[in-house]
CSV table of C-alpha atoms in Angstrom, one decimal:
chain,number,residue,atom,x,y,z
A,1,MET,CA,117.1,152.4,116.2
A,2,LEU,CA,119.9,151.8,112.8
A,3,VAL,CA,118.5,155.2,111.1
A,4,ILE,CA,118.7,156.8,114.3
A,5,GLY,CA,122.2,155.9,115.6
A,6,PHE,CA,123.3,156.3,112.2
A,7,ALA,CA,121.9,159.5,112.0
A,8,LEU,CA,123.3,160.7,115.4
A,9,ILE,CA,127.1,159.7,114.3
A,10,ILE,CA,127.1,161.6,111.2
A,11,LEU,CA,125.9,164.6,112.7
A,12,ILE,CA,128.4,164.3,115.5
A,13,GLY,CA,130.9,163.8,112.9
A,14,ALA,CA,129.7,166.6,111.0
A,15,GLN,CA,129.7,169.1,114.1
A,16,LEU,CA,133.4,168.1,114.5
A,17,LEU,CA,134.5,168.5,111.1
A,18,THR,CA,132.9,172.3,111.3
A,19,LEU,CA,135.5,173.1,113.9
A,20,PRO,CA,138.4,175.0,112.7
A,21,VAL,CA,140.7,172.5,114.6
A,22,SER,CA,139.8,170.3,112.1
A,23,SER,CA,140.8,172.4,109.3
A,24,ALA,CA,144.2,172.5,107.7
A,25,ILE,CA,144.2,176.5,107.8
A,26,GLY,CA,142.4,177.0,111.0
A,27,GLN,CA,139.2,178.2,109.4
A,28,SER,CA,135.3,176.5,110.0
A,29,THR,CA,134.4,174.3,107.1
A,30,PRO,CA,130.9,175.0,106.0
A,31,TRP,CA,128.0,173.0,107.6
A,32,LEU,CA,127.0,171.2,104.4
A,33,ASP,CA,130.7,170.3,103.7
A,34,ALA,CA,131.1,168.9,106.5
A,35,LEU,CA,127.7,166.9,106.8
A,36,PHE,CA,129.0,165.2,103.4
A,37,THR,CA,132.3,164.2,104.4
A,38,ALA,CA,130.6,162.8,107.5
A,39,THR,CA,128.1,161.2,105.6
A,40,SER,CA,130.5,159.7,103.3
A,41,ALA,CA,132.9,158.7,106.1
A,42,THR,CA,130.0,157.3,108.4
A,43,CYS,CA,128.5,155.3,104.9
A,44,VAL,CA,131.8,154.5,104.2
A,45,THR,CA,131.7,156.0,100.8
A,46,GLY,CA,134.3,158.1,99.8
A,47,LEU,CA,132.6,160.6,97.8
A,48,VAL,CA,134.5,164.2,98.9
A,49,VAL,CA,133.3,167.7,98.0
A,50,VAL,CA,136.8,169.0,99.6
A,51,ASP,CA,140.3,167.3,99.5
A,52,THR,CA,141.0,165.1,102.6
A,53,GLY,CA,144.6,165.3,102.3
A,54,THR,CA,144.7,169.0,101.8
A,55,HIS,CA,141.8,170.5,103.4
A,56,TYR,CA,141.5,168.3,106.6
A,57,SER,CA,144.5,169.0,109.4
A,58,THR,CA,145.6,166.0,111.4
A,59,PHE,CA,142.5,166.3,114.0
A,60,GLY,CA,140.3,166.1,111.2
A,61,GLN,CA,141.3,163.5,109.1
A,62,VAL,CA,141.3,161.0,112.7
A,63,VAL,CA,137.5,162.1,113.2
A,64,ILE,CA,136.9,161.2,109.6
A,65,LEU,CA,139.0,157.6,110.2
A,66,SER,CA,137.0,157.3,113.8
A,67,LEU,CA,133.6,157.5,111.4
A,68,ILE,CA,134.9,155.4,109.0
A,69,GLN,CA,135.8,152.5,111.5
A,70,ILE,CA,132.2,153.1,113.4
A,71,GLY,CA,130.7,153.6,110.1
A,72,GLY,CA,132.1,150.7,108.6
A,73,LEU,CA,131.5,147.9,111.4
A,74,GLY,CA,128.2,149.2,112.5
A,75,PHE,CA,127.6,151.5,115.6
A,76,MET,CA,125.4,148.7,117.2
A,77,THR,CA,128.7,146.2,117.0
A,78,MET,CA,131.1,149.0,118.3
A,79,ALA,CA,128.2,149.5,121.1
A,80,THR,CA,127.9,145.7,121.9
A,81,LEU,CA,131.6,145.7,122.5
A,82,PHE,CA,131.5,148.0,124.8
A,83,ALA,CA,128.9,146.6,126.3
A,84,VAL,CA,130.6,142.9,126.5
A,85,ALA,CA,133.9,144.7,127.8
A,86,LEU,CA,131.8,146.0,130.6
A,87,LYS,CA,130.1,142.9,131.3
A,88,ARG,CA,126.4,144.2,130.5
A,89,ARG,CA,123.7,141.7,129.7
A,90,ILE,CA,122.9,142.3,125.8
A,91,SER,CA,119.0,142.1,125.7
A,92,LEU,CA,117.0,140.1,123.5
A,93,LYS,CA,116.2,143.2,121.5
A,94,GLU,CA,119.7,144.2,121.4
A,95,ARG,CA,120.2,141.1,119.5
A,96,LEU,CA,117.6,141.7,117.4
A,97,ILE,CA,119.3,144.7,116.4
A,98,LEU,CA,122.7,143.4,115.9
A,99,GLN,CA,120.9,140.4,113.6
A,100,GLU,CA,119.5,143.1,111.4
A,101,ALA,CA,122.6,145.4,111.5
A,102,LEU,CA,125.0,142.4,110.6
A,103,ASN,CA,122.4,140.8,108.1
A,104,GLN,CA,121.7,137.9,109.9
A,105,GLY,CA,119.0,135.0,109.5
A,106,SER,CA,118.6,134.1,113.6
A,107,ILE,CA,120.3,135.8,116.7
A,108,GLU,CA,122.1,132.5,117.5
A,109,GLY,CA,125.7,133.1,118.1
A,110,ILE,CA,125.2,136.9,117.5
A,111,ILE,CA,127.9,138.0,120.3
A,112,ARG,CA,130.2,135.7,119.2
A,113,LEU,CA,129.7,136.9,115.6
A,114,VAL,CA,130.2,140.4,117.3
A,115,ARG,CA,133.8,139.2,118.9
A,116,LYS,CA,135.0,137.4,116.0
A,117,VAL,CA,134.2,140.9,113.8
A,118,LEU,CA,136.6,142.6,116.0
A,119,LEU,CA,139.1,140.3,116.2
A,120,TYR,CA,139.6,140.0,112.3
A,121,THR,CA,139.2,143.7,111.8
A,122,LEU,CA,142.3,144.1,114.4
A,123,CYS,CA,144.1,141.4,112.5
A,124,ILE,CA,143.6,142.3,109.0
A,125,GLU,CA,143.7,146.2,109.6
A,126,VAL,CA,147.4,145.7,111.6
A,127,ALA,CA,148.5,143.5,108.5
A,128,GLY,CA,147.2,146.1,105.9
A,129,ALA,CA,148.9,148.8,107.9
A,130,ILE,CA,151.9,147.3,108.4
A,131,LEU,CA,152.4,146.5,104.6
A,132,PHE,CA,151.6,150.0,103.6
A,133,THR,CA,154.1,151.1,105.7
A,134,LEU,CA,156.8,149.5,104.7
A,135,ARG,CA,156.5,150.6,101.0
A,136,PHE,CA,155.7,153.9,102.5
A,137,LEU,CA,159.4,154.1,104.0
A,138,PHE,CA,160.7,154.7,100.8
A,139,ASP,CA,158.8,157.8,99.7
A,140,MET,CA,158.1,159.7,103.0
A,141,PRO,CA,159.7,160.2,106.6
A,142,ALA,CA,159.2,157.2,109.5
A,143,GLY,CA,156.0,159.1,111.1
A,144,GLN,CA,154.4,160.4,107.9
A,145,ALA,CA,154.7,156.6,106.5
A,146,VAL,CA,153.1,155.0,109.7
A,147,TYR,CA,150.3,157.4,109.9
A,148,TYR,CA,149.4,157.0,106.2
A,149,GLY,CA,149.8,153.0,106.7
A,150,ILE,CA,147.4,153.0,109.2
A,151,PHE,CA,145.0,155.6,107.6
A,152,HIS,CA,144.6,153.9,104.5
A,153,ALA,CA,144.7,149.9,106.0
A,154,VAL,CA,141.1,151.4,107.9
A,155,SER,CA,139.9,153.1,105.0
A,156,PHE,CA,140.3,150.3,102.2
A,157,PHE,CA,139.0,147.6,104.7
A,158,ASN,CA,136.0,149.2,105.6
A,159,ASN,CA,135.8,149.9,101.6
A,160,ALA,CA,135.7,153.8,102.1
A,161,GLY,CA,137.8,154.9,99.7
A,162,PHE,CA,139.4,157.7,101.6
A,163,ASP,CA,142.9,158.8,100.8
A,164,ILE,CA,145.1,161.8,102.3
A,165,MET,CA,147.6,161.5,99.2
A,166,GLY,CA,146.4,164.8,98.5
A,167,HIS,CA,144.8,166.9,95.3
A,168,TYR,CA,142.1,164.3,94.7
A,169,ARG,CA,145.1,162.1,93.4
A,170,SER,CA,144.0,158.5,95.0
A,171,LEU,CA,146.4,155.9,94.4
A,172,THR,CA,147.1,157.0,90.8
A,173,MET,CA,151.2,157.8,91.3
A,174,TYR,CA,151.2,153.8,92.5
A,175,VAL,CA,149.5,152.5,89.5
A,176,GLY,CA,152.5,149.8,88.6
A,177,ASP,CA,153.3,149.4,92.3
A,178,PRO,CA,152.7,145.5,92.9
A,179,ILE,CA,152.5,145.8,96.8
A,180,VAL,CA,150.4,148.9,97.0
A,181,ASN,CA,148.1,147.2,94.7
A,182,PHE,CA,147.7,143.7,96.2
A,183,THR,CA,147.6,144.9,99.4
A,184,SER,CA,144.9,147.1,98.6
A,185,MET,CA,142.8,144.4,97.1
A,186,MET,CA,143.4,142.3,99.9
A,187,LEU,CA,141.9,144.6,102.1
A,188,ILE,CA,139.1,145.7,99.7
A,189,VAL,CA,138.5,141.8,99.0
A,190,LEU,CA,138.5,141.0,102.7
A,191,GLY,CA,136.7,143.7,104.0
A,192,GLY,CA,133.2,143.3,101.1
A,193,ILE,CA,132.9,139.3,101.4
A,194,GLY,CA,131.6,139.9,104.7
A,195,PHE,CA,132.5,138.7,108.3
A,196,VAL,CA,130.2,135.5,108.5
A,197,VAL,CA,132.3,134.3,105.3
A,198,LEU,CA,135.6,135.6,106.9
A,199,SER,CA,134.5,133.3,109.9
A,200,ASP,CA,133.8,130.5,107.5
A,201,LEU,CA,137.2,130.6,105.9
A,202,ALA,CA,139.1,131.0,109.6
A,203,GLU,CA,137.1,127.7,110.7
A,204,TYR,CA,137.3,125.7,107.5
A,205,ARG,CA,140.4,123.7,108.6
A,206,ARG,CA,138.6,122.5,111.6
A,207,ASN,CA,135.3,122.3,109.9
A,208,ARG,CA,136.2,121.2,106.2
A,209,LYS,CA,132.9,122.9,104.7
A,210,LEU,CA,131.5,126.1,104.2
A,211,SER,CA,128.0,127.4,104.6
A,212,LEU,CA,125.8,127.9,101.4
A,213,HIS,CA,126.2,131.8,101.6
A,214,SER,CA,130.2,131.6,101.8
A,215,LYS,CA,130.1,129.5,98.6
A,216,VAL,CA,127.9,132.0,96.7
A,217,ALA,CA,129.6,134.9,98.0
A,218,LEU,CA,133.2,133.7,97.1
A,219,SER,CA,132.1,132.0,93.8
A,220,MET,CA,130.4,135.5,93.1
A,221,THR,CA,133.3,138.0,94.2
A,222,GLY,CA,135.5,135.6,92.3
A,223,SER,CA,133.9,135.7,89.0
A,224,LEU,CA,132.5,139.4,89.1
A,225,ILE,CA,136.5,140.7,90.1
A,226,VAL,CA,137.6,137.8,86.6
A,227,VAL,CA,134.9,139.3,84.6
A,228,GLY,CA,135.4,143.0,85.2
A,229,THR,CA,139.2,142.8,84.9
A,230,LEU,CA,139.3,141.1,81.5
A,231,VAL,CA,136.4,143.6,80.2
A,232,ILE,CA,138.2,146.6,81.5
A,233,PHE,CA,141.3,145.1,80.0
A,234,ILE,CA,140.3,144.7,76.9
A,235,PHE,CA,138.2,148.3,76.6
A,236,GLU,CA,140.9,150.0,78.0
A,237,TYR,CA,144.0,148.7,76.4
A,238,THR,CA,144.5,151.1,73.9
A,239,ASN,CA,143.1,154.0,75.8
A,240,PRO,CA,145.8,157.0,75.6
A,241,ALA,CA,144.2,158.1,78.8
A,242,THR,CA,144.3,155.5,81.2
A,243,PHE,CA,146.3,152.3,80.1
A,244,GLY,CA,147.9,153.5,76.7
A,245,GLN,CA,151.4,154.5,78.5
A,246,LEU,CA,151.5,151.0,80.8
A,247,ASN,CA,153.8,147.9,80.3
A,248,PHE,CA,151.5,144.7,79.7
A,249,GLY,CA,151.9,143.9,83.4
A,250,GLU,CA,150.8,147.1,84.6
A,251,LYS,CA,147.8,147.2,82.3
A,252,ILE,CA,147.0,144.0,84.2
A,253,LEU,CA,147.4,144.9,87.7
A,254,ALA,CA,145.6,148.2,86.6
A,255,ALA,CA,142.7,146.2,85.1
A,256,MET,CA,142.3,144.1,88.2
A,257,MET,CA,142.6,147.0,90.8
A,258,GLN,CA,139.9,148.8,88.6
A,259,SER,CA,137.9,145.4,88.8
A,260,VAL,CA,138.3,145.1,92.7
A,261,SER,CA,137.5,148.9,93.6
A,262,PRO,CA,134.0,149.2,92.2
A,263,ARG,CA,132.5,146.5,94.8
A,264,THR,CA,132.5,149.5,97.4
A,265,ALA,CA,135.8,150.6,97.8
A,266,GLY,CA,136.4,153.6,95.8
A,267,VAL,CA,139.9,153.2,95.3
A,268,ASN,CA,141.6,154.2,91.7
A,269,THR,CA,145.0,153.7,90.1
A,270,VAL,CA,143.5,155.4,86.8
A,271,ASP,CA,141.8,158.6,86.2
A,272,ILE,CA,137.9,157.5,86.4
A,273,ALA,CA,137.1,159.9,83.8
A,274,GLY,CA,139.4,159.2,81.2
A,275,LEU,CA,137.8,156.0,80.8
A,276,ARG,CA,136.1,154.7,77.9
A,277,GLN,CA,132.2,155.2,78.2
A,278,ALA,CA,132.0,151.2,78.1
A,279,THR,CA,134.3,150.9,80.8
A,280,GLN,CA,132.4,153.6,82.9
A,281,PHE,CA,128.9,151.6,82.5
A,282,ILE,CA,131.0,148.7,83.4
A,283,ILE,CA,132.0,149.9,86.2
A,284,VAL,CA,128.5,151.2,87.1
A,285,ILE,CA,127.1,147.6,87.0
A,286,LEU,CA,129.8,146.4,89.4
A,287,MET,CA,129.2,149.4,91.6
A,288,PHE,CA,125.5,148.3,91.4
A,289,ILE,CA,126.2,144.9,92.7
A,290,GLY,CA,128.7,145.9,95.2
A,291,ALA,CA,129.7,143.5,98.0
A,292,SER,CA,128.4,140.9,100.2
A,293,PRO,CA,126.1,141.1,103.1
A,294,GLY,CA,127.2,141.3,106.5
A,295,SER,CA,130.5,143.2,105.4
A,296,THR,CA,131.9,147.0,105.2
A,297,GLY,CA,130.6,147.1,102.1
A,298,GLY,CA,127.1,148.7,99.9
A,299,GLY,CA,125.3,147.9,96.8
A,300,ILE,CA,122.4,145.2,96.5
A,301,LYS,CA,124.9,142.5,97.3
A,302,THR,CA,126.3,139.8,95.9
A,303,THR,CA,124.4,137.1,96.9
A,304,THR,CA,121.1,138.9,95.4
A,305,PHE,CA,122.4,139.2,92.4
A,306,ALA,CA,123.4,135.5,92.4
A,307,ALA,CA,119.7,134.5,93.7
A,308,LEU,CA,118.2,136.9,90.7
A,309,LEU,CA,120.6,134.8,88.2
A,310,GLY,CA,119.5,131.7,89.4
A,311,ALA,CA,116.1,132.4,89.1
A,312,VAL,CA,116.8,133.2,85.5
A,313,ILE,CA,118.8,130.2,84.8
A,314,ALA,CA,115.9,128.1,86.4
A,315,MET,CA,112.9,129.9,84.2
A,316,VAL,CA,115.1,129.6,80.8
A,317,ARG,CA,115.9,125.6,81.7
A,318,GLY,CA,112.0,125.3,82.7
A,319,LYS,CA,113.0,124.2,86.2
A,320,GLU,CA,110.2,125.4,89.1
A,321,ASP,CA,113.4,125.7,92.0
A,322,VAL,CA,116.5,127.8,92.4
A,323,VAL,CA,119.0,125.5,93.3
A,324,MET,CA,123.0,126.8,94.1
A,325,PHE,CA,125.7,124.3,95.2
A,326,LYS,CA,123.0,121.5,95.4
A,327,TYR,CA,120.8,123.6,97.7
A,328,ARG,CA,117.3,124.8,96.8
A,329,LEU,CA,116.4,128.4,97.9
A,330,ALA,CA,113.0,129.5,98.8
A,331,LYS,CA,110.7,131.0,97.4
A,332,GLU,CA,110.9,134.2,99.6
A,333,ARG,CA,115.0,134.8,99.1
A,334,VAL,CA,114.0,135.1,95.4
A,335,TYR,CA,111.4,137.1,96.0
A,336,LYS,CA,113.5,139.5,98.7
A,337,ALA,CA,116.2,139.3,96.4
A,338,LEU,CA,113.9,141.0,93.9
A,339,THR,CA,112.2,143.9,96.3
A,340,VAL,CA,116.0,144.6,96.7
A,341,THR,CA,117.1,145.3,93.2
A,342,LEU,CA,114.1,146.8,91.8
A,343,PHE,CA,114.0,149.3,95.2
A,344,ALA,CA,118.0,149.7,94.4
A,345,LEU,CA,117.1,150.2,90.6
A,346,ALA,CA,114.1,152.9,91.3
A,347,LEU,CA,116.2,155.0,94.0
A,348,VAL,CA,118.9,155.3,91.4
A,349,MET,CA,116.9,155.9,88.6
A,350,LEU,CA,114.8,158.9,90.6
A,351,ALA,CA,118.2,160.4,92.1
A,352,THR,CA,119.8,160.3,88.5
A,353,MET,CA,116.6,162.0,87.3
A,354,ILE,CA,116.7,164.5,89.8
A,355,LEU,CA,120.3,165.0,89.7
A,356,SER,CA,120.3,165.8,85.5
A,357,THR,CA,117.7,169.1,86.4
A,358,THR,CA,120.0,170.3,88.9
A,359,GLU,CA,123.3,169.5,87.5
A,360,ASP,CA,124.6,170.7,84.0
A,361,HIS,CA,126.3,167.4,83.4
A,362,GLN,CA,126.4,164.3,81.0
A,363,PHE,CA,124.0,162.0,82.0
A,364,LEU,CA,126.5,158.9,82.2
A,365,MET,CA,128.9,161.3,84.8
A,366,LEU,CA,125.4,161.7,86.9
A,367,LEU,CA,124.3,158.0,86.9
A,368,PHE,CA,128.1,157.6,87.6
A,369,GLU,CA,127.6,159.8,90.8
A,370,VAL,CA,124.6,158.4,92.1
A,371,THR,CA,125.2,154.9,91.7
A,372,SER,CA,128.8,155.2,93.4
A,373,ALA,CA,126.6,156.8,96.3
A,374,PHE,CA,123.9,154.4,96.5
A,375,GLY,CA,126.8,151.7,96.4
A,376,THR,CA,128.9,153.6,99.4
A,377,VAL,CA,131.5,152.8,96.6
A,378,GLY,CA,133.5,156.7,96.6
A,379,LEU,CA,134.3,156.5,92.8
A,380,THR,CA,133.6,159.4,90.5
A,381,MET,CA,134.3,160.8,87.4
A,382,GLY,CA,135.4,164.5,88.9
A,383,LEU,CA,131.8,165.5,89.6
A,384,THR,CA,131.3,165.7,93.4
A,385,PRO,CA,133.5,169.0,94.3
A,386,ASP,CA,131.0,170.7,91.6
A,387,LEU,CA,127.9,169.8,93.1
A,388,THR,CA,125.6,172.1,93.5
A,389,THR,CA,124.0,172.2,97.1
A,390,ALA,CA,120.5,170.3,95.8
A,391,GLY,CA,122.8,168.1,94.3
A,392,LYS,CA,125.0,167.6,97.3
A,393,ILE,CA,121.9,167.0,99.6
A,394,ILE,CA,120.8,164.1,96.9
A,395,ILE,CA,123.9,162.1,97.3
A,396,ILE,CA,123.9,162.8,100.8
A,397,VAL,CA,120.3,161.1,101.0
A,398,MET,CA,121.7,158.2,98.4
A,399,MET,CA,124.6,157.3,100.9
A,400,PHE,CA,122.5,157.1,103.9
A,401,ILE,CA,120.3,154.9,102.3
A,402,GLY,CA,122.9,152.6,100.6
A,403,ARG,CA,124.8,152.4,103.9
A,404,LEU,CA,121.2,151.2,105.7
A,405,GLY,CA,120.6,149.2,103.0
A,406,PRO,CA,117.0,150.2,101.0
A,407,LEU,CA,114.8,147.6,102.6
A,408,THR,CA,115.7,148.6,106.4
A,409,LEU,CA,115.2,152.0,105.7
A,410,SER,CA,111.8,151.3,104.0
A,411,TYR,CA,110.9,149.2,107.3
A,412,ALA,CA,111.6,151.8,109.3
A,413,ILE,CA,109.6,154.5,108.0
A,414,ALA,CA,106.7,151.9,106.8
A,415,PRO,CA,103.0,151.4,108.7
A,416,LYS,CA,103.7,148.4,110.6
A,417,PRO,CA,101.4,145.5,108.7
A,418,GLY,CA,98.0,144.5,110.3
A,419,ARG,CA,96.9,140.7,110.8
A,420,VAL,CA,96.1,138.9,106.7
A,421,LEU,CA,92.5,137.6,107.3
A,422,TYR,CA,91.7,136.4,103.9
A,423,ARG,CA,93.8,135.4,100.8
A,424,ASN,CA,92.5,136.5,97.3
A,425,ALA,CA,91.5,134.2,94.8
A,426,GLU,CA,94.5,133.4,92.4
A,427,GLY,CA,94.5,135.2,88.8
A,428,LYS,CA,96.7,135.1,85.6
A,429,ILE,CA,98.3,137.6,83.7
A,430,ILE,CA,100.3,137.1,80.6
A,431,ILE,CA,104.4,137.5,81.0
A,432,GLY,CA,106.8,138.3,78.0
């Protein structure tokens, strides 16, 4: 259901984007380019083969924005909201699909969570749109400032990374602007920590406690942002192509923005191609980890990385259990984290190898592009507009898999396992 649903939304969006009315010059957009853009929008990625701000008309941009909102919240969430509004009963099957779509452990309270998702989304996007609009009023007419404020608030909260600044500039003209930077980072982080965590934070004043999931997601998110900021700041401090011309405060702001953005947002305030290779590789790692479960972001997720990190620490200390915040993780959680990570790593490696045969570019640029697509990030070193037909198809597939999650897709296409009648005898192999 999830695979087919997302595919249908992408195809409908692609068809709308091919219409002449969607183009700024009134001509039809090639089908593959429209499909690429629709996939990128629905999978909240942000990679584009044509510039969103100059190629598409207002109608086309509204189509893209609608795909971003549907893709970010999930089509099942949107369908459930309509069903609830029409007072239609939600079946058990639909609740189970919602459970999978929102990465929940059970169906208990799933409809309440869907209502909260809508409420949090509207409140955060409206707040972001107001802040952006007030800032953009200094640079453009009022009507345009409102439109730009709404577009970028929805795009950034859904971690899509689409912008309409024009000429593939993203937010490079606002590299030292605290309002634009902090508003963008606020939207990206709130959209990336997950709706379950948002619900826990909203109810913290009443409950005075956070779930283990929220503690792990928040601690990993904060740690990755701080570590990423420090590393990027150190590596780029003297780079004349990026931070060299900025003052000390602007360098910190730029480093923080470039650390937050790879967490599946795809917004940049400096030229990504101008970064040093060490910085680009750090961003690849951050993109691969991604956001938290049940959010608008992609990647293997922060909790997956935390589980793996916890397993390594437990093994080094000679402990049998993985313990986080005084809670023991079930072994199947660790196995699932390992499966997701290896599956994702294999997909990224395979796609990069294929892309290295279809595209004539440096390996790091290809790895960066594939990881950005899989993590639904949207950052690029400038490769996306130059992709061949085969390259575009590979990136489309990676964006689709990255949004659904490799395990969800594998469950959908794999044969259903039969009943296990026996267990094999235990054997031993040498590890390390």
